[in-house]
Tab-separated table of C-alpha atoms in Angstrom:
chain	number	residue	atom	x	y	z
A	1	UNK	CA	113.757	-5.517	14.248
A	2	UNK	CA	110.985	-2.696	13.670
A	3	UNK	CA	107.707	-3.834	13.445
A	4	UNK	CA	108.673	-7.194	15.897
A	5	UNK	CA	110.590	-5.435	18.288
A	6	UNK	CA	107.772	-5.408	21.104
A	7	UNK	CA	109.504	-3.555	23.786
A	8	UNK	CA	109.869	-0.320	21.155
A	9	UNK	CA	106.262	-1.647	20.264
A	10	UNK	CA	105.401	-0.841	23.380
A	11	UNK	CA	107.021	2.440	24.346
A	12	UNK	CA	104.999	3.587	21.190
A	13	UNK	CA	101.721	2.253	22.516
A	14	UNK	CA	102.164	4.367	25.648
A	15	UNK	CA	102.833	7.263	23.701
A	16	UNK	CA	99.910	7.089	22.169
A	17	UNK	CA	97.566	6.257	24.769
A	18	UNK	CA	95.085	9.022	26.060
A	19	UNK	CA	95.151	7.750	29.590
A	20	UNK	CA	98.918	7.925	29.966
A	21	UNK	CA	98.834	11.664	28.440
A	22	UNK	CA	98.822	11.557	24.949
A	23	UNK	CA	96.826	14.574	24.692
A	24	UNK	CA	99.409	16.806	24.248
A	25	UNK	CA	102.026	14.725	21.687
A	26	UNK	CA	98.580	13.946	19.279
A	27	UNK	CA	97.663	18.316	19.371
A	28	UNK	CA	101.566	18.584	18.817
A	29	UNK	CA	101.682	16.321	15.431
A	30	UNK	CA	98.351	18.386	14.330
A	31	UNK	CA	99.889	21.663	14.873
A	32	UNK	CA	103.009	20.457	13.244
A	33	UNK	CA	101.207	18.949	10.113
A	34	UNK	CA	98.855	21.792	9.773
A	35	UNK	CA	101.685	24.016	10.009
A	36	UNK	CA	103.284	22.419	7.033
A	37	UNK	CA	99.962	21.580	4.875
A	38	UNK	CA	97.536	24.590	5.437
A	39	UNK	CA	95.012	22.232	3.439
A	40	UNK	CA	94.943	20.049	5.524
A	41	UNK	CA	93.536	22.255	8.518
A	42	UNK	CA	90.624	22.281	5.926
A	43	UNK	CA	90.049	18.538	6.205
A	44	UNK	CA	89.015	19.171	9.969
A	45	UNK	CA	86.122	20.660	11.878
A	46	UNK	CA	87.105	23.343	14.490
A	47	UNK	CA	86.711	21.387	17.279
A	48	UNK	CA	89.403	18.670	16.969
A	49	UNK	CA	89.308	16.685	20.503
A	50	UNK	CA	86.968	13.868	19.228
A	51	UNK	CA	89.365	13.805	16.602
A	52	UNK	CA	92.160	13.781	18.866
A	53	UNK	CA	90.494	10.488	20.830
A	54	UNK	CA	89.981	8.299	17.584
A	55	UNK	CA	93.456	8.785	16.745
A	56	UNK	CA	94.851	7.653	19.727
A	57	UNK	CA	92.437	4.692	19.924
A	58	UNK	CA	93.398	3.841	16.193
A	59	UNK	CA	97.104	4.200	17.053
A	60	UNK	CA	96.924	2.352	20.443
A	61	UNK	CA	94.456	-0.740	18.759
A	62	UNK	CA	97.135	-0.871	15.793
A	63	UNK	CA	100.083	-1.122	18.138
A	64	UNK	CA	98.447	-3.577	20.571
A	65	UNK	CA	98.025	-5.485	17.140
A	66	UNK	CA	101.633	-5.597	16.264
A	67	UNK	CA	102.883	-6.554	19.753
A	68	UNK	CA	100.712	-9.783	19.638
A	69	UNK	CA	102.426	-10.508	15.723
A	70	UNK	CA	99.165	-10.194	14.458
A	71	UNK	CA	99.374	-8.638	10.785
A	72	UNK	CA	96.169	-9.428	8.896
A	73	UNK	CA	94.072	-7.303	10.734
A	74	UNK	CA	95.791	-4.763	10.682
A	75	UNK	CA	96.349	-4.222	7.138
A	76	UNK	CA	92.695	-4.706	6.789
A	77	UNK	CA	91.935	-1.726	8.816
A	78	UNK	CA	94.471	0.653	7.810
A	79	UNK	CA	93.070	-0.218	3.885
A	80	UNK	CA	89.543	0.630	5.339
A	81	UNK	CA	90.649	3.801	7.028
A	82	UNK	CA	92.568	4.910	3.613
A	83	UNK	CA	89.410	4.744	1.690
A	84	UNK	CA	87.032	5.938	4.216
A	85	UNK	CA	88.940	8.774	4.646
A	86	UNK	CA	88.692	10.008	1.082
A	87	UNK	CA	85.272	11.569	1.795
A	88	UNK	CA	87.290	14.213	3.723
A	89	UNK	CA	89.126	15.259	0.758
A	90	UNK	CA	92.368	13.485	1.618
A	91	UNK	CA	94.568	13.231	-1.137
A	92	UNK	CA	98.121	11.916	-1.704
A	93	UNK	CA	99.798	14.787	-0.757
A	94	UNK	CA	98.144	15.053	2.331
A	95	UNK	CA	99.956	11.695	2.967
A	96	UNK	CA	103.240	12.985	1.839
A	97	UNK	CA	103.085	15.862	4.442
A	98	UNK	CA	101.393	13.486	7.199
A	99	UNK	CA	104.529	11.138	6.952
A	100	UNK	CA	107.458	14.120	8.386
A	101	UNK	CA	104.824	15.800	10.376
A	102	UNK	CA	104.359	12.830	12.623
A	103	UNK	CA	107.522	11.002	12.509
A	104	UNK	CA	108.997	14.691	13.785
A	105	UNK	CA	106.642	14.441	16.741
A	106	UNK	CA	107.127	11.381	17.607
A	107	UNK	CA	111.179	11.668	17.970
A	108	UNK	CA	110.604	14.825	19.823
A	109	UNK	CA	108.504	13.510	22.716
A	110	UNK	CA	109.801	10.206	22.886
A	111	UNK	CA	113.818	11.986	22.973
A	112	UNK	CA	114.801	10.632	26.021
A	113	UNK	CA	114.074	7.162	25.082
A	114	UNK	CA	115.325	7.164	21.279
A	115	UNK	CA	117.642	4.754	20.148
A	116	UNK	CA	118.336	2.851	17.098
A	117	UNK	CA	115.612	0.128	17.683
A	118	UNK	CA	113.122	2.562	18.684
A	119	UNK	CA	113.995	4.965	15.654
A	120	UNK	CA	113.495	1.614	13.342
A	121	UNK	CA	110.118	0.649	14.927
A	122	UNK	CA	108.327	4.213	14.698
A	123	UNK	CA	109.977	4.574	10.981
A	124	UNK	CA	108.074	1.609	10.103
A	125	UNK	CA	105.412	1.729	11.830
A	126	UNK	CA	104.446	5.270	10.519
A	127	UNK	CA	105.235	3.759	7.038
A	128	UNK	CA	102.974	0.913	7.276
A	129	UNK	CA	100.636	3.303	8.200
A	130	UNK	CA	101.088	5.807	5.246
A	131	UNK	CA	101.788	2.945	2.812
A	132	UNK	CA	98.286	0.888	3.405
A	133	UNK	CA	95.866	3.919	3.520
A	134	UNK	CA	97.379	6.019	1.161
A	135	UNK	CA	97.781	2.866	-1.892
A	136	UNK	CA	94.487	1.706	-0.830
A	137	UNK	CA	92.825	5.181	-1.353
A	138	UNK	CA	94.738	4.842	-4.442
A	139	UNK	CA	93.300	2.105	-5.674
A	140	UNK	CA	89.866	2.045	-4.722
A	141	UNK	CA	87.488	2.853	-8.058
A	142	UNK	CA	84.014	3.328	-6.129
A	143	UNK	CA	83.307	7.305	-5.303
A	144	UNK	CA	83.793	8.309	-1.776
A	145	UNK	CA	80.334	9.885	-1.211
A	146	UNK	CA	77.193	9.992	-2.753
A	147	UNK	CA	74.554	12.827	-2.281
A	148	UNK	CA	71.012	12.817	-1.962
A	149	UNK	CA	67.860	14.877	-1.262
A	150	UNK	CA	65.363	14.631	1.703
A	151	UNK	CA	62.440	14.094	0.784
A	152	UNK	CA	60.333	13.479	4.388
A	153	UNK	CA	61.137	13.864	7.651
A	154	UNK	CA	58.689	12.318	9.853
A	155	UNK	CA	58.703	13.035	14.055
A	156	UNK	CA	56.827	10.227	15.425
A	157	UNK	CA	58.256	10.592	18.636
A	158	UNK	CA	59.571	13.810	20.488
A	159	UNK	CA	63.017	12.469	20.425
A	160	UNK	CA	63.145	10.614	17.383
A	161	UNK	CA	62.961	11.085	13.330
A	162	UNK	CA	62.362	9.521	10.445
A	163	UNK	CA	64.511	10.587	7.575
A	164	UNK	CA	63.515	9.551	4.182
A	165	UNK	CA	65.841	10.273	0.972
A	166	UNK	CA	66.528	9.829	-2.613
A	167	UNK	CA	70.082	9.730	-3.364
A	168	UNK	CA	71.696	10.818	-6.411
A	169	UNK	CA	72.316	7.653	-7.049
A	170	UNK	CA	71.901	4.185	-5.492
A	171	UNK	CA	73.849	3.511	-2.255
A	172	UNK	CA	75.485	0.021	-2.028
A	173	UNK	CA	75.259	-1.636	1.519
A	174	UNK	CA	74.899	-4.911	2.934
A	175	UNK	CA	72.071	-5.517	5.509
A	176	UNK	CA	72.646	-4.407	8.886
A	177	UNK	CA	75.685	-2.607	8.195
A	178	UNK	CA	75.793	1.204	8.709
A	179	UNK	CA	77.344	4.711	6.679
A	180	UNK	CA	78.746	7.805	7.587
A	181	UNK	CA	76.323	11.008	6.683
A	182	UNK	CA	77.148	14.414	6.977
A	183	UNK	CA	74.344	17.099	6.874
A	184	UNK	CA	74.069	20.852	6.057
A	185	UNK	CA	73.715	22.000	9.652
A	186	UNK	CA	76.807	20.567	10.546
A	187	UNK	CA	79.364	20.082	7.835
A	188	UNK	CA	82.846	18.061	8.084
A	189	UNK	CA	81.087	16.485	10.821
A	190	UNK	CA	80.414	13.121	9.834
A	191	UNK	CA	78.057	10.583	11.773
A	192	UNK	CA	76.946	7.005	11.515
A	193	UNK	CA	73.785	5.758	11.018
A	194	UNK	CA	72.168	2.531	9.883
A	195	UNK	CA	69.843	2.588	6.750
A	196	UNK	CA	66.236	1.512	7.969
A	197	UNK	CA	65.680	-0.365	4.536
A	198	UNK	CA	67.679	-2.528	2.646
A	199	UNK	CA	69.682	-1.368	-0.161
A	200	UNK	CA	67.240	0.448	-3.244
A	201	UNK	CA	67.818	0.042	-6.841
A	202	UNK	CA	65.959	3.353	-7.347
A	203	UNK	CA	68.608	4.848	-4.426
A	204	UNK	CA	65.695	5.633	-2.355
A	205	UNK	CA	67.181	5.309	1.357
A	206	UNK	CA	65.830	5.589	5.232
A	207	UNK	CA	67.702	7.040	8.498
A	208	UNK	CA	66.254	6.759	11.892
A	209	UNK	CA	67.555	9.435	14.026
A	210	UNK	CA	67.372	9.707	17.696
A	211	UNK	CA	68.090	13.696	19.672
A	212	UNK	CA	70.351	12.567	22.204
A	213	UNK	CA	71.539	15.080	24.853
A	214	UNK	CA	74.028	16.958	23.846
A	215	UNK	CA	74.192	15.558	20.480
A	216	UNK	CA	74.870	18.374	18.423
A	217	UNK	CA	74.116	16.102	15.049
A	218	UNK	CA	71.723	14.729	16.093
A	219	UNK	CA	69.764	17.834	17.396
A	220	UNK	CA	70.231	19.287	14.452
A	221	UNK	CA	68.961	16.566	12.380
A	222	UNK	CA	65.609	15.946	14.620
A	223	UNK	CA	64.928	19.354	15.200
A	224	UNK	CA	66.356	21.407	11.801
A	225	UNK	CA	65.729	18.785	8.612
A	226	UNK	CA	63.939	20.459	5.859
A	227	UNK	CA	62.730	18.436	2.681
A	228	UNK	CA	65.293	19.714	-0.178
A	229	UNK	CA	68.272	19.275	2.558
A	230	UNK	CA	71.074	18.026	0.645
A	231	UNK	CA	73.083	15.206	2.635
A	232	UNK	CA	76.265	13.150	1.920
A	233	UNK	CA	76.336	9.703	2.491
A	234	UNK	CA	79.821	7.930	2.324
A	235	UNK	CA	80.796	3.902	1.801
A	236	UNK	CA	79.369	1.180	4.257
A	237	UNK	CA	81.008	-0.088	7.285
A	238	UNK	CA	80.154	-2.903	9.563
A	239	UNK	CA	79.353	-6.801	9.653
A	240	UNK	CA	76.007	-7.623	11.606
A	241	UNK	CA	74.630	-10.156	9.924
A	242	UNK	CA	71.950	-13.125	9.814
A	243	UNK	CA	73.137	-16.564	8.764
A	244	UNK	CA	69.815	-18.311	7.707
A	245	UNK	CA	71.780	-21.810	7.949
A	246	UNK	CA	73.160	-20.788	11.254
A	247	UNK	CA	70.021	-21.732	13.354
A	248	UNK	CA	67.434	-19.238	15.097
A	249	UNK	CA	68.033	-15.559	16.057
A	250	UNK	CA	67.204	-13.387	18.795
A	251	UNK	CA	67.614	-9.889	18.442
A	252	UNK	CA	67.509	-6.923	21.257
A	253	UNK	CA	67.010	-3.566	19.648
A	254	UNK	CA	67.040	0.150	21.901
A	255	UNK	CA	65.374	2.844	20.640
A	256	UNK	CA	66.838	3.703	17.082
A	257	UNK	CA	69.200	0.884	17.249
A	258	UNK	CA	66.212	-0.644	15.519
A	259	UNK	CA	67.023	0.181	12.041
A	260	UNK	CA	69.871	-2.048	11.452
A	261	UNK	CA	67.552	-4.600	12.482
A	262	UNK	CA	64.975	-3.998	10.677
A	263	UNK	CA	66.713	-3.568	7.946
A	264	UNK	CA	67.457	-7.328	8.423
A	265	UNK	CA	64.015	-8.636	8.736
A	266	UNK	CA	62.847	-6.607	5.827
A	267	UNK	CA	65.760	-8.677	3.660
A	268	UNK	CA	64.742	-12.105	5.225
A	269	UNK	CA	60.961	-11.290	3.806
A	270	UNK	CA	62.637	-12.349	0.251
A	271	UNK	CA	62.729	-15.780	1.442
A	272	UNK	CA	60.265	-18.807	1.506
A	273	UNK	CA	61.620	-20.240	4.409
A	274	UNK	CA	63.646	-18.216	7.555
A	275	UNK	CA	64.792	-19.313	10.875
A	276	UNK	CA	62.549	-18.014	13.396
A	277	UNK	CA	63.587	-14.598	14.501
A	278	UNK	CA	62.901	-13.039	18.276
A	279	UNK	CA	62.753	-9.363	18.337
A	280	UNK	CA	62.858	-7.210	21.664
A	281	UNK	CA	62.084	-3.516	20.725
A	282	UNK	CA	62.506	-1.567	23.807
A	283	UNK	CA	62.129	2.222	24.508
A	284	UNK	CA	61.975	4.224	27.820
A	285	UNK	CA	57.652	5.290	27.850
A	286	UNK	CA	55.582	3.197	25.590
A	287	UNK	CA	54.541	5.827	22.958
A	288	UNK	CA	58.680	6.058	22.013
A	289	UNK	CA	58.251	2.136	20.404
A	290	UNK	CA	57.903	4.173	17.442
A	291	UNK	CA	57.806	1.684	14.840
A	292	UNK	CA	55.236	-0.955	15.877
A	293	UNK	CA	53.238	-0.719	13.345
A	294	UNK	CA	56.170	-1.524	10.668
A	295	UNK	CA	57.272	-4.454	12.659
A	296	UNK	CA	53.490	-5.965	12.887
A	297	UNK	CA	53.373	-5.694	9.128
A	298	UNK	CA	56.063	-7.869	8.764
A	299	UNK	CA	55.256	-10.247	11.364
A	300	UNK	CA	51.507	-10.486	10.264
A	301	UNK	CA	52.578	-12.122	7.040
A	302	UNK	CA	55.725	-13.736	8.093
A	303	UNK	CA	55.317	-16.488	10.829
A	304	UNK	CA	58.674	-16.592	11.646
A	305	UNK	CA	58.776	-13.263	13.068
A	306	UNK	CA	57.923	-12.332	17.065
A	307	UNK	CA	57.786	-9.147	18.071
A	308	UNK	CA	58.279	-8.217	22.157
A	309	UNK	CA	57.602	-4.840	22.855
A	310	UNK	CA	59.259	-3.589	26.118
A	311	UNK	CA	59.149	-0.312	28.149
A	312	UNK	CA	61.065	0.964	30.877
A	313	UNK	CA	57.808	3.042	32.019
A	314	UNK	CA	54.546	1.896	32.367
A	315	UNK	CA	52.980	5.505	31.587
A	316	UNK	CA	53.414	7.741	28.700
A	317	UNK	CA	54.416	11.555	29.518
A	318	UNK	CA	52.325	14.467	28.825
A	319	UNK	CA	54.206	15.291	26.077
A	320	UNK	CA	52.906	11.758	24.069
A	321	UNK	CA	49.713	13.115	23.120
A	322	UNK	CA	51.220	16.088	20.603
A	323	UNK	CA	52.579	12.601	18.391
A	324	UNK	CA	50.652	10.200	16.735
A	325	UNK	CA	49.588	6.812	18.878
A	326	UNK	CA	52.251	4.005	17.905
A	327	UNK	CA	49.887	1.371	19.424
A	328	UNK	CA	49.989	-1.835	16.376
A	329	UNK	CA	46.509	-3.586	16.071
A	330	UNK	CA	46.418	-6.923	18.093
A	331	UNK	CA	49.085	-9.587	17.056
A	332	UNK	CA	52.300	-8.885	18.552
A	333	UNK	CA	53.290	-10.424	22.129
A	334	UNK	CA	52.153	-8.629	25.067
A	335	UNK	CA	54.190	-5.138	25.830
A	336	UNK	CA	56.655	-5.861	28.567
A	337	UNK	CA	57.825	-3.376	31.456
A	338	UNK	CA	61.225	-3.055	32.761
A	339	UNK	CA	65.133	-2.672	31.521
A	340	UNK	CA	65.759	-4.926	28.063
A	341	UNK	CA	68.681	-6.472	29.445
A	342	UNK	CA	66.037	-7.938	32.559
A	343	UNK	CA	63.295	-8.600	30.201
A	344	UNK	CA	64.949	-10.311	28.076
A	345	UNK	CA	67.144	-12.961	30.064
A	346	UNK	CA	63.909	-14.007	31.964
A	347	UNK	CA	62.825	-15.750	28.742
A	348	UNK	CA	66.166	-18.063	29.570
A	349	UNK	CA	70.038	-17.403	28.167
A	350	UNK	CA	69.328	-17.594	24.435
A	351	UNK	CA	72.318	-20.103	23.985
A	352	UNK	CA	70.855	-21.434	20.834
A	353	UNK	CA	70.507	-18.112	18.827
A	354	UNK	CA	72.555	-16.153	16.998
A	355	UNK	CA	71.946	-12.996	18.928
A	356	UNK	CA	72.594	-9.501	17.678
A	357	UNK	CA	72.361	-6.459	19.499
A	358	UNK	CA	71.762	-2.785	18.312
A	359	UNK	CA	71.369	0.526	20.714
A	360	UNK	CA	72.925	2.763	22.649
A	361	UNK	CA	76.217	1.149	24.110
A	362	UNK	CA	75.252	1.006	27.521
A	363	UNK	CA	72.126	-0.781	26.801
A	364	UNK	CA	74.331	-3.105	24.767
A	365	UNK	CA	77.218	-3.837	27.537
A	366	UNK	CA	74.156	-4.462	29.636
A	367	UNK	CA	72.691	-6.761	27.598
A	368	UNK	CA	75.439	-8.432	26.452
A	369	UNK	CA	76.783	-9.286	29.869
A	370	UNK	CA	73.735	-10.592	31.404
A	371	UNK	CA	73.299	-12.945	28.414
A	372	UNK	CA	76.637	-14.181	28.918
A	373	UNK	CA	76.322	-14.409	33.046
A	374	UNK	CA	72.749	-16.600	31.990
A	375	UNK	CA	75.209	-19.061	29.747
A	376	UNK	CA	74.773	-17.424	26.010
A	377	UNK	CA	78.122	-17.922	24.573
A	378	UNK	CA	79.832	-14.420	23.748
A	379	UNK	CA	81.096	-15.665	20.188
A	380	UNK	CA	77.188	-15.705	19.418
A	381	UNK	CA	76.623	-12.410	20.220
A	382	UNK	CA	77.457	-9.668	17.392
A	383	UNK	CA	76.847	-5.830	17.788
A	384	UNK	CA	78.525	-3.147	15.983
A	385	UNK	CA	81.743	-1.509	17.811
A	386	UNK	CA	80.775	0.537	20.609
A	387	UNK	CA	82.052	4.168	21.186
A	388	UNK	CA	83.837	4.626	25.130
């Protein structure tokens, strides 16, 4: 049966899973493959438990796939994965020593429940894996990476940076989606942002870049980029998106989760004619709405455009006056005060809208939820996934 046997499906879900102690069997096929392929150790950084996790969600999402017969996706995502994962330096015979290294595990730790039927189902499962990433890798014609220079880095908040850079050559994105970019303070660590601007012919690019607490990436990057840094930037991921037949939009944007955004509105300015577009920047104090003036440029010349600035605070701390005043002349509405999710559900449930929503995912589950309890229906709502 293989790949439709769910029961075997199943057993190899749990195996998988984090939460049912999959710790150990993941750092077991690791050891295994590394052990065989001493290359491939060099494909890692030191520090492998985040690595660890997004296996074991990958695994556990694919097999939750396969138990409900749904194919398509699948395939899809193990196509993606095989070409994102060239930026690493993975290379067919990486695949070739992946495939024993982790059907070995796998028999191992699940001994006292192999049969035939389970044998079948991890054999193919572990071959469909293989299969789509490693032919799609294959396949795929566009470079993995493309590096580029910085050329500005701008601190207009304590927490937060602008990154400006010219890549070697131009980077090819859709609005609102986002790349991973890997920096010299912390190589083989690769991070996702979302480019600020859309897509430039000339490959100039923009990163927005907020120091979160124990970050180490993004400490680095707010409080170590030098103009003449060299960064790598690999292939776009991601789907936000604006339908301009699709009726109004309201966006909710925390902090940096701005630039995907904006990044949007700056592409609608192409147009004669938009759907009206309802932004909600929020920050924690007033002085972090960092890019106020930026959005009242746009909206100055583009009626369709509202602006709502909203703060948690209603004070800015001491440390506001060492960065320059973010305050936008008059013309945007009135700065609001409280939590974005609250703010923005007492202007009604946005049912109407095509809604997206870009920040930190808490802010986002928040938001999300209290549209939905208002009466916005959750198939209008898009957001990029959300780490656990």
């Amino acid at each position: 049966m293989g790949l439709e046997d769910r029961e075997s499906m199943r057993i190899l879900r749990d195996a998988f899973d984090f939460d049912r102690g999959s710790d150990r069997l993941i750092a077991d096929f690791y050891l295994r493959w590394f052990s065989a392929d001493l290359s491939a150790r060099d494909l890692f950084p030191p520090d492998m438990h985040k690595q660890r996790e997004a296996f074991s969600q990958a695994m556990c999402w694919l097999c939750d796939q396969l138990i409900a017969q749904r194919a398509e996706e699948p395939v899809a995502f193990l196509a993606q994965l095989g070409r994102d994962h060239r930026k690493y330096g993975v290379t067919q015979a990486h695949y070739a020593t992946l495939q024993p290294a982790l059907l070995t595990t796998l028999r191992t730790a699940l001994a006292d429940q192999w049969d035939r039927r389970l044998a079948e189902a991890v054999d193919d499962v572990v071959q469909l894996v293989v299969g789509v990433m490693s032919g799609a890798a294959d396949a795929e014609t566009i470079p993995p990476f493309c590096d580029g220079t910085v050329l500005e880095h701008l601190r207009p908040t304590r927490d937060v940076s602008v990154i400006r850079l010219k890549m070697d050559h131009p980077l090819g994105y859709h609005p609102g989606q986002y790349v991973p970019v890997q920096v010299p303070q912390w190589p083989r660590r690769w991070r996702y942002l979302s480019p600020a601007i859309p897509a430039d012919p000339q490959g100039y690019v923009e990163f927005h870049v907020r120091s979160v607490p124990g970050g180490m990436v993004s400490t680095a990057v707010v409080g170590e980029t030098r103009p003449g840094d060299r960064w790598r930037v690999a292939t776009p991921h991601g789907a936000m998106e604006i339908d301009r037949a699709g009726g109004d939009v309201l966006m909710v944007a925390g902090s940096t989760g701005l630039a995907p955004l904006r990044t949007l509105i700056m592409d609608l300015t192409r147009f004669g004619e938009n759907p009206r577009v309802h932004l909600f920047f929020g920050a924690k104090y007033p002085c972090e709405l960092y890019d106020l003036r930026t959005l009242w440029e746009i909206a100055s010349v583009n009626p369709w455009l509202s602006v709502t600035p909203v703060s948690e605070l209603n004070f800015d701390p001491p440390w506001a006056a060492d960065y320059p005043d973010v305050t936008p002349p008059r013309g945007l509405h009135v700065r609001q005060t409280g939590l974005l999710p609250e703010v923005v559900t007492r202007y009604g449930n946005w049912g109407d809208r095509q809604i997206l929503l870009c920040g930190r995912p808490e802010m986002v589950r928040a938001t999300k939820a209290a549209l939905i309890a208002k009466g916005a229906p959750a198939d209008r709502i898009q957001h990029d996934p959300l780490a656990s």
